[in-house]
Coordinates of C-alpha atoms and ligand atoms in Angstrom, one line a residue:
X1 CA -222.7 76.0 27.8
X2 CA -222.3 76.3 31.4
X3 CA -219.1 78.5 32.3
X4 CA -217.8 79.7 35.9
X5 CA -215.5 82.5 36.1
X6 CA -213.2 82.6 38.6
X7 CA -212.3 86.5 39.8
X8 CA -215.0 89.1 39.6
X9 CA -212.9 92.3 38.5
X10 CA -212.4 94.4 35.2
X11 CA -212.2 90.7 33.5
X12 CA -214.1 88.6 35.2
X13 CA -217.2 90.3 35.4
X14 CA -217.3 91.8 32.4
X15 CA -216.4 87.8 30.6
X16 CA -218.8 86.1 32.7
X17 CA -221.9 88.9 32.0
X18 CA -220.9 89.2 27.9
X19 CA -221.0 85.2 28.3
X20 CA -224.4 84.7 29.6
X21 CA -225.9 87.6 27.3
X22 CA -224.6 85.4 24.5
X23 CA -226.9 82.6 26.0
X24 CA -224.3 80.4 28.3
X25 CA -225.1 79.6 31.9
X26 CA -222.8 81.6 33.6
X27 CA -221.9 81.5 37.5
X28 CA -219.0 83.9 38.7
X29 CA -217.1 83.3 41.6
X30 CA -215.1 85.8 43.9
X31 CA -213.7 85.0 47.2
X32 CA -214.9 89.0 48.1
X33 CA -218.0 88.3 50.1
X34 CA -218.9 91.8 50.1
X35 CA -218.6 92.1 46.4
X36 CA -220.7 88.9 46.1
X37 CA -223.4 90.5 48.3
X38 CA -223.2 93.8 46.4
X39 CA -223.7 92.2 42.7
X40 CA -226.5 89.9 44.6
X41 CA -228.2 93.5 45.6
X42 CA -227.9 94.6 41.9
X43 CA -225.0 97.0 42.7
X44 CA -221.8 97.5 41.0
X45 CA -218.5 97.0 42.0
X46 CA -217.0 99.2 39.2
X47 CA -218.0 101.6 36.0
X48 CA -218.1 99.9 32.6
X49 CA -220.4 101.3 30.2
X50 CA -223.5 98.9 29.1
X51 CA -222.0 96.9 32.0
X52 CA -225.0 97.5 35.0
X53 CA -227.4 96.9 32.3
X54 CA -226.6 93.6 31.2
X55 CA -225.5 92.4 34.2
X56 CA -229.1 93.3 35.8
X57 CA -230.9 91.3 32.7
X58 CA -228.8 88.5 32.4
X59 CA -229.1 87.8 36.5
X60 CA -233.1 88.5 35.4
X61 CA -233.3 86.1 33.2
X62 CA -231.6 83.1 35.2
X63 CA -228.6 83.0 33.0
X64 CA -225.9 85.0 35.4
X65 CA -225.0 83.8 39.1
X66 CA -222.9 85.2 41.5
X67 CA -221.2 82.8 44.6
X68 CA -218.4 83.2 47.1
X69 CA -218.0 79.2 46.6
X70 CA -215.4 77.5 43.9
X71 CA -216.4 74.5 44.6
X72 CA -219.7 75.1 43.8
X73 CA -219.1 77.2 40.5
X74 CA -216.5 73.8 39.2
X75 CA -219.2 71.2 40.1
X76 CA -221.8 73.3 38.2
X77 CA -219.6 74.2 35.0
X78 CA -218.0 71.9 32.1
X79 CA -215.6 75.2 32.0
X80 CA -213.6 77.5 34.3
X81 CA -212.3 80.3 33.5
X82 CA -209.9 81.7 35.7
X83 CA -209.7 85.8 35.9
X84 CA -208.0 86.4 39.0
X85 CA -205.4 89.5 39.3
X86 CA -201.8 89.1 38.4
X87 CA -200.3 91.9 39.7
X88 CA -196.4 93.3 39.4
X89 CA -193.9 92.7 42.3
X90 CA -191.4 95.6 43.1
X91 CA -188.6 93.5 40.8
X92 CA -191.3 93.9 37.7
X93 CA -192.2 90.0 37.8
X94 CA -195.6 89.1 38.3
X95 CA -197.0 87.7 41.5
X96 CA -199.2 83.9 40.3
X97 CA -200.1 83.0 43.5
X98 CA -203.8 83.8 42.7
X99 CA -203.4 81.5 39.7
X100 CA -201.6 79.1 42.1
X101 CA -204.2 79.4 44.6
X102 CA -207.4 79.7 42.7
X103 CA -205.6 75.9 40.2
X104 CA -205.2 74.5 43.8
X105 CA -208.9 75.1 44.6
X106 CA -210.4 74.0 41.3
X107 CA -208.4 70.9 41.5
X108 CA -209.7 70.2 45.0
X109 CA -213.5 70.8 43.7
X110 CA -212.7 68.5 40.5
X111 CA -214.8 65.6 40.4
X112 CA -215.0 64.7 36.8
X113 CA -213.3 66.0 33.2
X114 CA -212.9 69.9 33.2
X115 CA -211.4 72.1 31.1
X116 CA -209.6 75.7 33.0
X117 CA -209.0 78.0 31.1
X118 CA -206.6 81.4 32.0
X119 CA -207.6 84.4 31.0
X120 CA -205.7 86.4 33.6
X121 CA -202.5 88.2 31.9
X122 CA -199.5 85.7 32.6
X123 CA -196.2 85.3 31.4
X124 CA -194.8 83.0 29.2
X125 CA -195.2 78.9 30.7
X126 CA -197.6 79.6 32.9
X127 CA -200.0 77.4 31.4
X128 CA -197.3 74.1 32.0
X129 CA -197.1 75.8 35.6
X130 CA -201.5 75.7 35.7
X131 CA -201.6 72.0 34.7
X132 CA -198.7 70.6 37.2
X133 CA -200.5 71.7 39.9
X134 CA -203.9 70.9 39.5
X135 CA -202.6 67.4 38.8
X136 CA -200.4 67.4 41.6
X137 CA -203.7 68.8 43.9
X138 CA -206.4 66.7 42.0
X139 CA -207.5 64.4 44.8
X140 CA -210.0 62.8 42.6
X141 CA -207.5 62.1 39.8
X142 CA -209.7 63.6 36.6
X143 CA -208.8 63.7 33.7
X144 CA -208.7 67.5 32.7
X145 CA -207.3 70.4 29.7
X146 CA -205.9 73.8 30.4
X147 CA -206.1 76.3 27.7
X148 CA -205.1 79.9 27.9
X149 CA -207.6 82.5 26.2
X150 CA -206.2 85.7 26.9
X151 CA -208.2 88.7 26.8
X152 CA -207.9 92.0 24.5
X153 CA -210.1 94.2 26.7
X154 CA -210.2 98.0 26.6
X155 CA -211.1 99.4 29.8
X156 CA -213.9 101.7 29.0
X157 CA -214.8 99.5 26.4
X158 CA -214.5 96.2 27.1
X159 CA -218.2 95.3 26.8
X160 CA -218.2 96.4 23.0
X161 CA -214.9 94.7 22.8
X162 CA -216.0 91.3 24.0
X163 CA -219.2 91.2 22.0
X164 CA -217.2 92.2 18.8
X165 CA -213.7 90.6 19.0
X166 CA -211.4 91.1 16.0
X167 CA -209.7 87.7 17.1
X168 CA -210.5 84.5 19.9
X169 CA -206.8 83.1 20.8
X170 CA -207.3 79.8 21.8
X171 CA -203.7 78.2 23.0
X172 CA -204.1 74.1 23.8
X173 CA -202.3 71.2 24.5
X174 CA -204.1 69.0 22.4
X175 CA -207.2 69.1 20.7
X176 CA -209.7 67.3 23.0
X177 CA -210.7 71.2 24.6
X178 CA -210.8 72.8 21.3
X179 CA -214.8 72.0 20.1
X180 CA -216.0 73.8 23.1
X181 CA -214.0 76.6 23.0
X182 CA -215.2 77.4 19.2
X183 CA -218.4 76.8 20.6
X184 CA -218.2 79.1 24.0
X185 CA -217.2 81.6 21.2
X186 CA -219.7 80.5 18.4
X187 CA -222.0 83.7 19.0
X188 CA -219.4 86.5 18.9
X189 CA -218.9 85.0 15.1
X190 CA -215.4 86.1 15.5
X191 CA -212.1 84.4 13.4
X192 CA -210.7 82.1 16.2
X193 CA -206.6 81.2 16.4
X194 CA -205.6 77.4 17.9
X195 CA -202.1 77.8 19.2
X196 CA -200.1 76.1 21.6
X197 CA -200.1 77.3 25.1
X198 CA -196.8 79.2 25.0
X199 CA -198.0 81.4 21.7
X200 CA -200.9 82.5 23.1
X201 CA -199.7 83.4 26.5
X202 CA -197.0 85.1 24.3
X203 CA -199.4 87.0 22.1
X204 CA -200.9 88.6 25.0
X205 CA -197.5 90.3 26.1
X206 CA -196.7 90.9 22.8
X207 CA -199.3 92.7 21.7
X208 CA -199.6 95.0 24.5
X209 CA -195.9 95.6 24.3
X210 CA -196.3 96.4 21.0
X211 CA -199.3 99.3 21.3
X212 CA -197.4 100.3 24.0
X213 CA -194.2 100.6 21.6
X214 CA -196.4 102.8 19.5
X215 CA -197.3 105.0 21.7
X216 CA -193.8 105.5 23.0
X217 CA -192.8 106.3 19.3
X218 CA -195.2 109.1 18.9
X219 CA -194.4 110.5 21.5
X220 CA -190.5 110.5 20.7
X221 CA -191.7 112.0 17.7
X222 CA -193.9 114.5 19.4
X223 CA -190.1 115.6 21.0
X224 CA -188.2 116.1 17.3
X225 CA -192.2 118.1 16.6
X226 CA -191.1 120.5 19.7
X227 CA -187.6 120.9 18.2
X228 CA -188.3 121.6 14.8
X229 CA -192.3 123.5 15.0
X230 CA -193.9 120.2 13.5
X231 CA -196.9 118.9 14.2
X232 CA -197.7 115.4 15.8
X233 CA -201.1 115.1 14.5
X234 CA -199.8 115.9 11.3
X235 CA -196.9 113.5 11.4
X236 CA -199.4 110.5 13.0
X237 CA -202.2 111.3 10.4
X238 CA -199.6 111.2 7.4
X239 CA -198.0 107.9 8.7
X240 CA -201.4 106.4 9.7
X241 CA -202.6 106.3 6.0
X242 CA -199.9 103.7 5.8
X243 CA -202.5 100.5 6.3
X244 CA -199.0 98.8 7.2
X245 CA -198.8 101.1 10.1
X246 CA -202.7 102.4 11.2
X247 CA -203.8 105.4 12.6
X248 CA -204.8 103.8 16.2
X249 CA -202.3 104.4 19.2
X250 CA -200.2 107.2 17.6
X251 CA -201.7 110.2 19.7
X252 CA -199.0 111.7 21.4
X253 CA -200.1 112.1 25.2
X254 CA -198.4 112.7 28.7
X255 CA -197.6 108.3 28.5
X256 CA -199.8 105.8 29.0
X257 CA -201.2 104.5 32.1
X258 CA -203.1 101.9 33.7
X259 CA -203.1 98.5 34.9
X260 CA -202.0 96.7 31.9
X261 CA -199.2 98.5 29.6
X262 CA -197.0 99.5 32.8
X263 CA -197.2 96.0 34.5
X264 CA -197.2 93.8 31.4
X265 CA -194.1 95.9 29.6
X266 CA -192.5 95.5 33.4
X267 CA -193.7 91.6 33.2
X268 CA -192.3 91.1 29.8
X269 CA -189.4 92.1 30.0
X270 CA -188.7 90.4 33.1
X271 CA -189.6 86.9 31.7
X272 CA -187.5 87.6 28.5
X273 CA -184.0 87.9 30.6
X274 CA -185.2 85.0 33.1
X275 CA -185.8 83.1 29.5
X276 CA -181.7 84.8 28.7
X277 CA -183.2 87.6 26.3
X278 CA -182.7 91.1 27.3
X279 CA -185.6 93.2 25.4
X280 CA -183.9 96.1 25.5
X281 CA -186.2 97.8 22.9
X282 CA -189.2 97.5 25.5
X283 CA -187.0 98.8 28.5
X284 CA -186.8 102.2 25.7
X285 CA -190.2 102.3 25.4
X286 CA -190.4 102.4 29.0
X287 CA -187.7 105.4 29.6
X288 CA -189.8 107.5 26.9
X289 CA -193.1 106.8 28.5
X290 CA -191.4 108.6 31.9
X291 CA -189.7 110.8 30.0
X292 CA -193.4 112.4 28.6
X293 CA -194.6 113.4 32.1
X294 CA -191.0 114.9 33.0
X295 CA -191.3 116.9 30.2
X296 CA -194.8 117.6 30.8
X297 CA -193.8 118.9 34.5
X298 CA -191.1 121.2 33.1
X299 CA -193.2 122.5 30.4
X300 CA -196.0 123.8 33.4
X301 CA -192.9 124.8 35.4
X302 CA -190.5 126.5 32.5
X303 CA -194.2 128.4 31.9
X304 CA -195.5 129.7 35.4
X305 CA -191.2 129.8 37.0
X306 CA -192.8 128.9 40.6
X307 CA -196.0 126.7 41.2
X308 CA -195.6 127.3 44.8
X309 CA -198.6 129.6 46.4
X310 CA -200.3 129.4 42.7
X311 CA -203.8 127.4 42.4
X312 CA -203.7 125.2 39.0
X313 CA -206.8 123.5 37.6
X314 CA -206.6 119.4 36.2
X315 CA -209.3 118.6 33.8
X316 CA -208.9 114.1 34.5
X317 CA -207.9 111.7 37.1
X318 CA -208.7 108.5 35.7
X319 CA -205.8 106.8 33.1
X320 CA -208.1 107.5 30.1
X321 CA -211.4 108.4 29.1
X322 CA -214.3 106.2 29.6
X323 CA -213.2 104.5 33.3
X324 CA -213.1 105.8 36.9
X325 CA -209.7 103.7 37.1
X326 CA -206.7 105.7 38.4
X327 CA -204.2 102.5 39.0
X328 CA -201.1 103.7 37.2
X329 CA -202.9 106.9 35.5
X330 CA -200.3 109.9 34.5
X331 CA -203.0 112.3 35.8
X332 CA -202.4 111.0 38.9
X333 CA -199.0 111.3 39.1
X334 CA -198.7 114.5 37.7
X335 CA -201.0 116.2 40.2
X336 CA -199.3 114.7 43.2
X337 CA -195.7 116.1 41.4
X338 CA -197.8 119.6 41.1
X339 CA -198.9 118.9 45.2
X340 CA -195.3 118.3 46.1
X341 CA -194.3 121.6 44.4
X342 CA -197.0 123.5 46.7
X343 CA -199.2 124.0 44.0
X344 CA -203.2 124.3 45.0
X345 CA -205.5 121.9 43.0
X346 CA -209.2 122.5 41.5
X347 CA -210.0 118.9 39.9
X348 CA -212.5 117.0 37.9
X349 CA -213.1 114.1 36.4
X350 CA -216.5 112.3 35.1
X351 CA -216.3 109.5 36.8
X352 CA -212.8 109.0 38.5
X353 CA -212.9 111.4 41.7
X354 CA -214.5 109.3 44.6
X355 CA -210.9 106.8 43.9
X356 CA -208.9 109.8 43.5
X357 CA -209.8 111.3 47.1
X358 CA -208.7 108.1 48.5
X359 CA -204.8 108.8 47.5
X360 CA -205.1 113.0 46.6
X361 CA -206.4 114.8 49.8
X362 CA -206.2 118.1 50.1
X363 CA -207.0 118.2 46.3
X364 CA -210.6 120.6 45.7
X365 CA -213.0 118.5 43.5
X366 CA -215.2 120.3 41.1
X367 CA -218.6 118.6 40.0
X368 CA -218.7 120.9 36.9
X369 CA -216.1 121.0 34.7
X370 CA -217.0 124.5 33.4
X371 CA -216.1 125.5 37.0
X372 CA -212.9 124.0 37.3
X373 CA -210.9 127.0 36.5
X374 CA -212.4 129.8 38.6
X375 CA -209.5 131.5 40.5
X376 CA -206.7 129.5 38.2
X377 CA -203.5 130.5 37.3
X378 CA -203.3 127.5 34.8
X379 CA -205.8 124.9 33.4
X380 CA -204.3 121.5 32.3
X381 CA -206.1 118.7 30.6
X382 CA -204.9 115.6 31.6
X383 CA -207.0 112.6 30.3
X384 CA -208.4 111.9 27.0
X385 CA -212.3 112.3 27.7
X386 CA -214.6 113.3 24.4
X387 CA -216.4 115.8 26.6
X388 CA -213.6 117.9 28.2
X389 CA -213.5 119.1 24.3
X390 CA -217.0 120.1 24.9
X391 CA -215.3 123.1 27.5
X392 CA -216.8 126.6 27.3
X393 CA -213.6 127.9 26.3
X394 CA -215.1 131.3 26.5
X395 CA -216.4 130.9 30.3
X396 CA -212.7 129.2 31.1
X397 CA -210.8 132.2 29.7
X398 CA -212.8 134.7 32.3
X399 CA -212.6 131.9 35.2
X400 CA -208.7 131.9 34.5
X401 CA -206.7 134.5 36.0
X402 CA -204.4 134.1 33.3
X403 CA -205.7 132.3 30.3
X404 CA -203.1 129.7 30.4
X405 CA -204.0 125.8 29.3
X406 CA -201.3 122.8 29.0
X407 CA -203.4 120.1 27.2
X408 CA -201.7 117.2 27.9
X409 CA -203.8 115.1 25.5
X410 CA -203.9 117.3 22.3
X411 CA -208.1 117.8 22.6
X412 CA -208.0 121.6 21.3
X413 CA -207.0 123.0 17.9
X414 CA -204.1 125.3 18.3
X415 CA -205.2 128.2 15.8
X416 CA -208.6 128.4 17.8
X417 CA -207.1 128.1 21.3
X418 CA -204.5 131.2 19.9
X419 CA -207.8 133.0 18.7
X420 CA -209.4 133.1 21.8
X421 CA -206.4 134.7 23.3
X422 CA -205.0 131.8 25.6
X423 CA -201.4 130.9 26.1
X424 CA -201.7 127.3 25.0
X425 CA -198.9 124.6 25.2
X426 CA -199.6 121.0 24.0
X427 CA -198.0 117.7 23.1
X428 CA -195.9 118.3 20.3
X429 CA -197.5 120.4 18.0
X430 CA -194.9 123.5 17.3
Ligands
LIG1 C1 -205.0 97.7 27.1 C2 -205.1 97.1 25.6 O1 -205.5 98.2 24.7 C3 -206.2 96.0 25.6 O2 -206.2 95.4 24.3 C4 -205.8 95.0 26.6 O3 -206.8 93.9 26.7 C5 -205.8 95.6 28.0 O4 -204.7 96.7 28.0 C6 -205.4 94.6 29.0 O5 -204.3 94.0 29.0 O6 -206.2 94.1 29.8 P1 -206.4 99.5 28.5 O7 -205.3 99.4 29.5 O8 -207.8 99.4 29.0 O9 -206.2 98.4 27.4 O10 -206.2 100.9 27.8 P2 -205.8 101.5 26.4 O11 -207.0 102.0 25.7 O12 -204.9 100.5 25.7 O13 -204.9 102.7 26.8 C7 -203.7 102.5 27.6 C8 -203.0 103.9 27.9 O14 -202.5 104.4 26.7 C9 -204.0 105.0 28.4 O15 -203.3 105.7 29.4 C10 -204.2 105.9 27.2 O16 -204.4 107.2 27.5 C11 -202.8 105.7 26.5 N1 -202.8 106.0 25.1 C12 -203.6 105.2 24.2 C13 -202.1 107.0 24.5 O17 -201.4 107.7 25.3 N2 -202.1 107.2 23.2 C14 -202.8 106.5 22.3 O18 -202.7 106.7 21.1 C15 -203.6 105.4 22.9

């Protein structure tokens, strides 16, 4: 089928690439010259494993186009997607004027039947919000659908994510748009939901509210573990063999970051009391999810009495493993809280550090993780990547000038760390 995506980020590009690998004509659009000229070149705007790769053979083969021009990617497609950002406002609601902006273009390009469909994260009626205007723009007067299809994209794994969906949500407002959605999504072979608009915009919000929830309760358990000498892992692994309850999203952590849970818990529950609800369950899960760095913070500081004047080492930067993203990551935050303390800082992280110099000057950068804790007091782990577990433990210990090491992720096996002599504090695990 031929598709245009409208927004080139984390979304966009990775939608518009798995689309064409799956054999549709794909052109994205993206008002960023500069990122246009740089995708043109063969370059990459951001990290996404498998991402370069396909993008380069699908642009080979014809089936992937990039353009600065809507109006050439809606005369050119019998579907647009839009993927534009949606990002928070200081009250927690979510600024649409990209949505606006981008409906108001693709009505003004419009010359015959189209269907656009949001994918960008929205609240709740946005979709009725979508339609109004590009009828009210729509010079032409087309008949057209909107749909919303949100996305369930892992950053760091979104390409394996969109070629193997566990679920398509498809929310209509009638059925004429619905054939060519099952077929957009034909190749992925993946069970597809029809729902109305609201529902799927809904689902979206819900379900990241609701991994977001789990995570919160773990690590409110993870606080009763460090009261009583449990054990988190323990506790998650026990209630994970519960196939009512899964293993997935119960590791305890430092809180959880990024550029979705924050925004769309903030988003939520903002367009729940503008609807009259007050979701005060979510506004909980947001008070634990601060309260996991705080006690993070105090755990360093109740350990070493004064940072000031001491050098600690931070094993992560980005939000998680697997990205160089660092919107909204706790490693972040927690090494500007060690800065403002006069703490010096040795850092790494695989792919993160060129954004993190942008807002942590002054911080030391370490290509080698193995190095990162020569002339330490402390060592901290403070993202989730596989091969900080891969750590010469034995070379860190000599590197350390105390063999100190607050895991904020839960990577290392207590009884081993206490073997090879370090003072080792985690996320509740005794
Ligand atoms: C999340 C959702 O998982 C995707 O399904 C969704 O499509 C995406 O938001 C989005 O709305 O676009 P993402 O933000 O990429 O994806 O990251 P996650 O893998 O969900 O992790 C979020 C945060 O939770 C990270 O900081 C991670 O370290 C933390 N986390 C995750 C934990 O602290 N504990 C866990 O058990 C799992």
């Amino acid at each position: 089928m031929k598709l245009t995506i409208i927004g080139t980020g984390y979304v966009g590009l990775v939608t518009g690439t798995c689309f064409a690998q799956a054999g549709h004509q794909v052109i994205c659009v993206d008002k960023d010259a500069d990122k246009i000229k740089l995708l043109k070149s063969g370059g990459m705007p951001i990290y996404e494993p498998g991402l370069e790769e396909l993008v380069k053979a699908n642009t080979a083969a014809g089936r992937l186009e990039f353009t600065h021009s809507t109006q050439e990617g809606v005369e050119r497609s019998d579907i647009v997607f839009i993927a534009v950002p949606t990002p928070a406002l200081a009250d927690g609601s979510v600024d649409l004027s990209y949505i606006e902006g981008v409906s108001r273009d693709i009505a003004g390009a419009m010359t015959g039947y189209r269907i656009v469909v949001d994918k960008s994260t929205v609240p709740v009626r946005t979709g009725e919000k979508v339609a109004e205007t590009i009828k009210r723009y729509c010079k032409a007067k087309v008949e057209f659908d909107v749909v919303s299809n949100p996305e369930f994209l892992r950053e760091g794994f979104a390409v394996e994510d969109f070629m193997r969906p566990e679920r398509v949500v498809i929310g209509v407002s009638s059925q004429r748009p619905v054939a060519a959605m099952r077929e957009v999504y034909l190749p992925y072979q993946a069970p597809i939901i029809v729902t109305d608009i609201n529902s799927a915009e809904l689902i979206k919000h819900a379900a990241n509210s609701f991994l977001a929830l789990k995570i919160s309760y773990i690590n409110a358990i993870s606080v009763l573990c460090e009261l009583t000498g449990g054990n988190v892992q323990e506790v998650a692994n026990g209630m994970g063999m519960d196939s009512r309850i899964g293993r997935k999203f119960l590791d305890a952590s430092l809180g959880f970051g990024g550029s979705c849970f924050p925004k769309d818990l903030s988003a939520f529950i903002h367009i729940s009391a503008k609807l009259g609800y007050d979701f005060g369950l979510l506004k909980e899960v947001q008070r634990i999810n601060a309260g996991q760095l705080d006690r993070f913070v105090k755990k360093i500081m109740d350990t070493l009495w004064v940072v000031k004047g001491k050098t600690l080492g931070v094993l992560g930067l980005a939000f998680k493993q697997n990205t160089d993203d660092i919107r909204m990551s706790p490693a972040i935050e927690l090494c500007q809280r060690l800065l403002k303390e006069g703490a010096a800082l040795r850092a790494h992280d695989p792919q993160a550090m060129e954004k993190a110099r942008a807002v942590l000057p002054g911080v030391t950068y370490v290509d080698d993780m193995n190095e990162v804790a020569v002339g330490c007091d402390a060592l901290i782990v403070a993202t989730e990547w596989p091969v900080f577990k891969t750590l010469d433990l034995q070379r860190a210990r000599q590197n350390l000038s105390h063999p100190i090491i607050f895991d904020g992720r839960n990577l290392f096996d207590v009884a081993e760390m206490e073997r090879l002599g370090f003072l080792y504090k985690s996320i509740g695990r005794g």
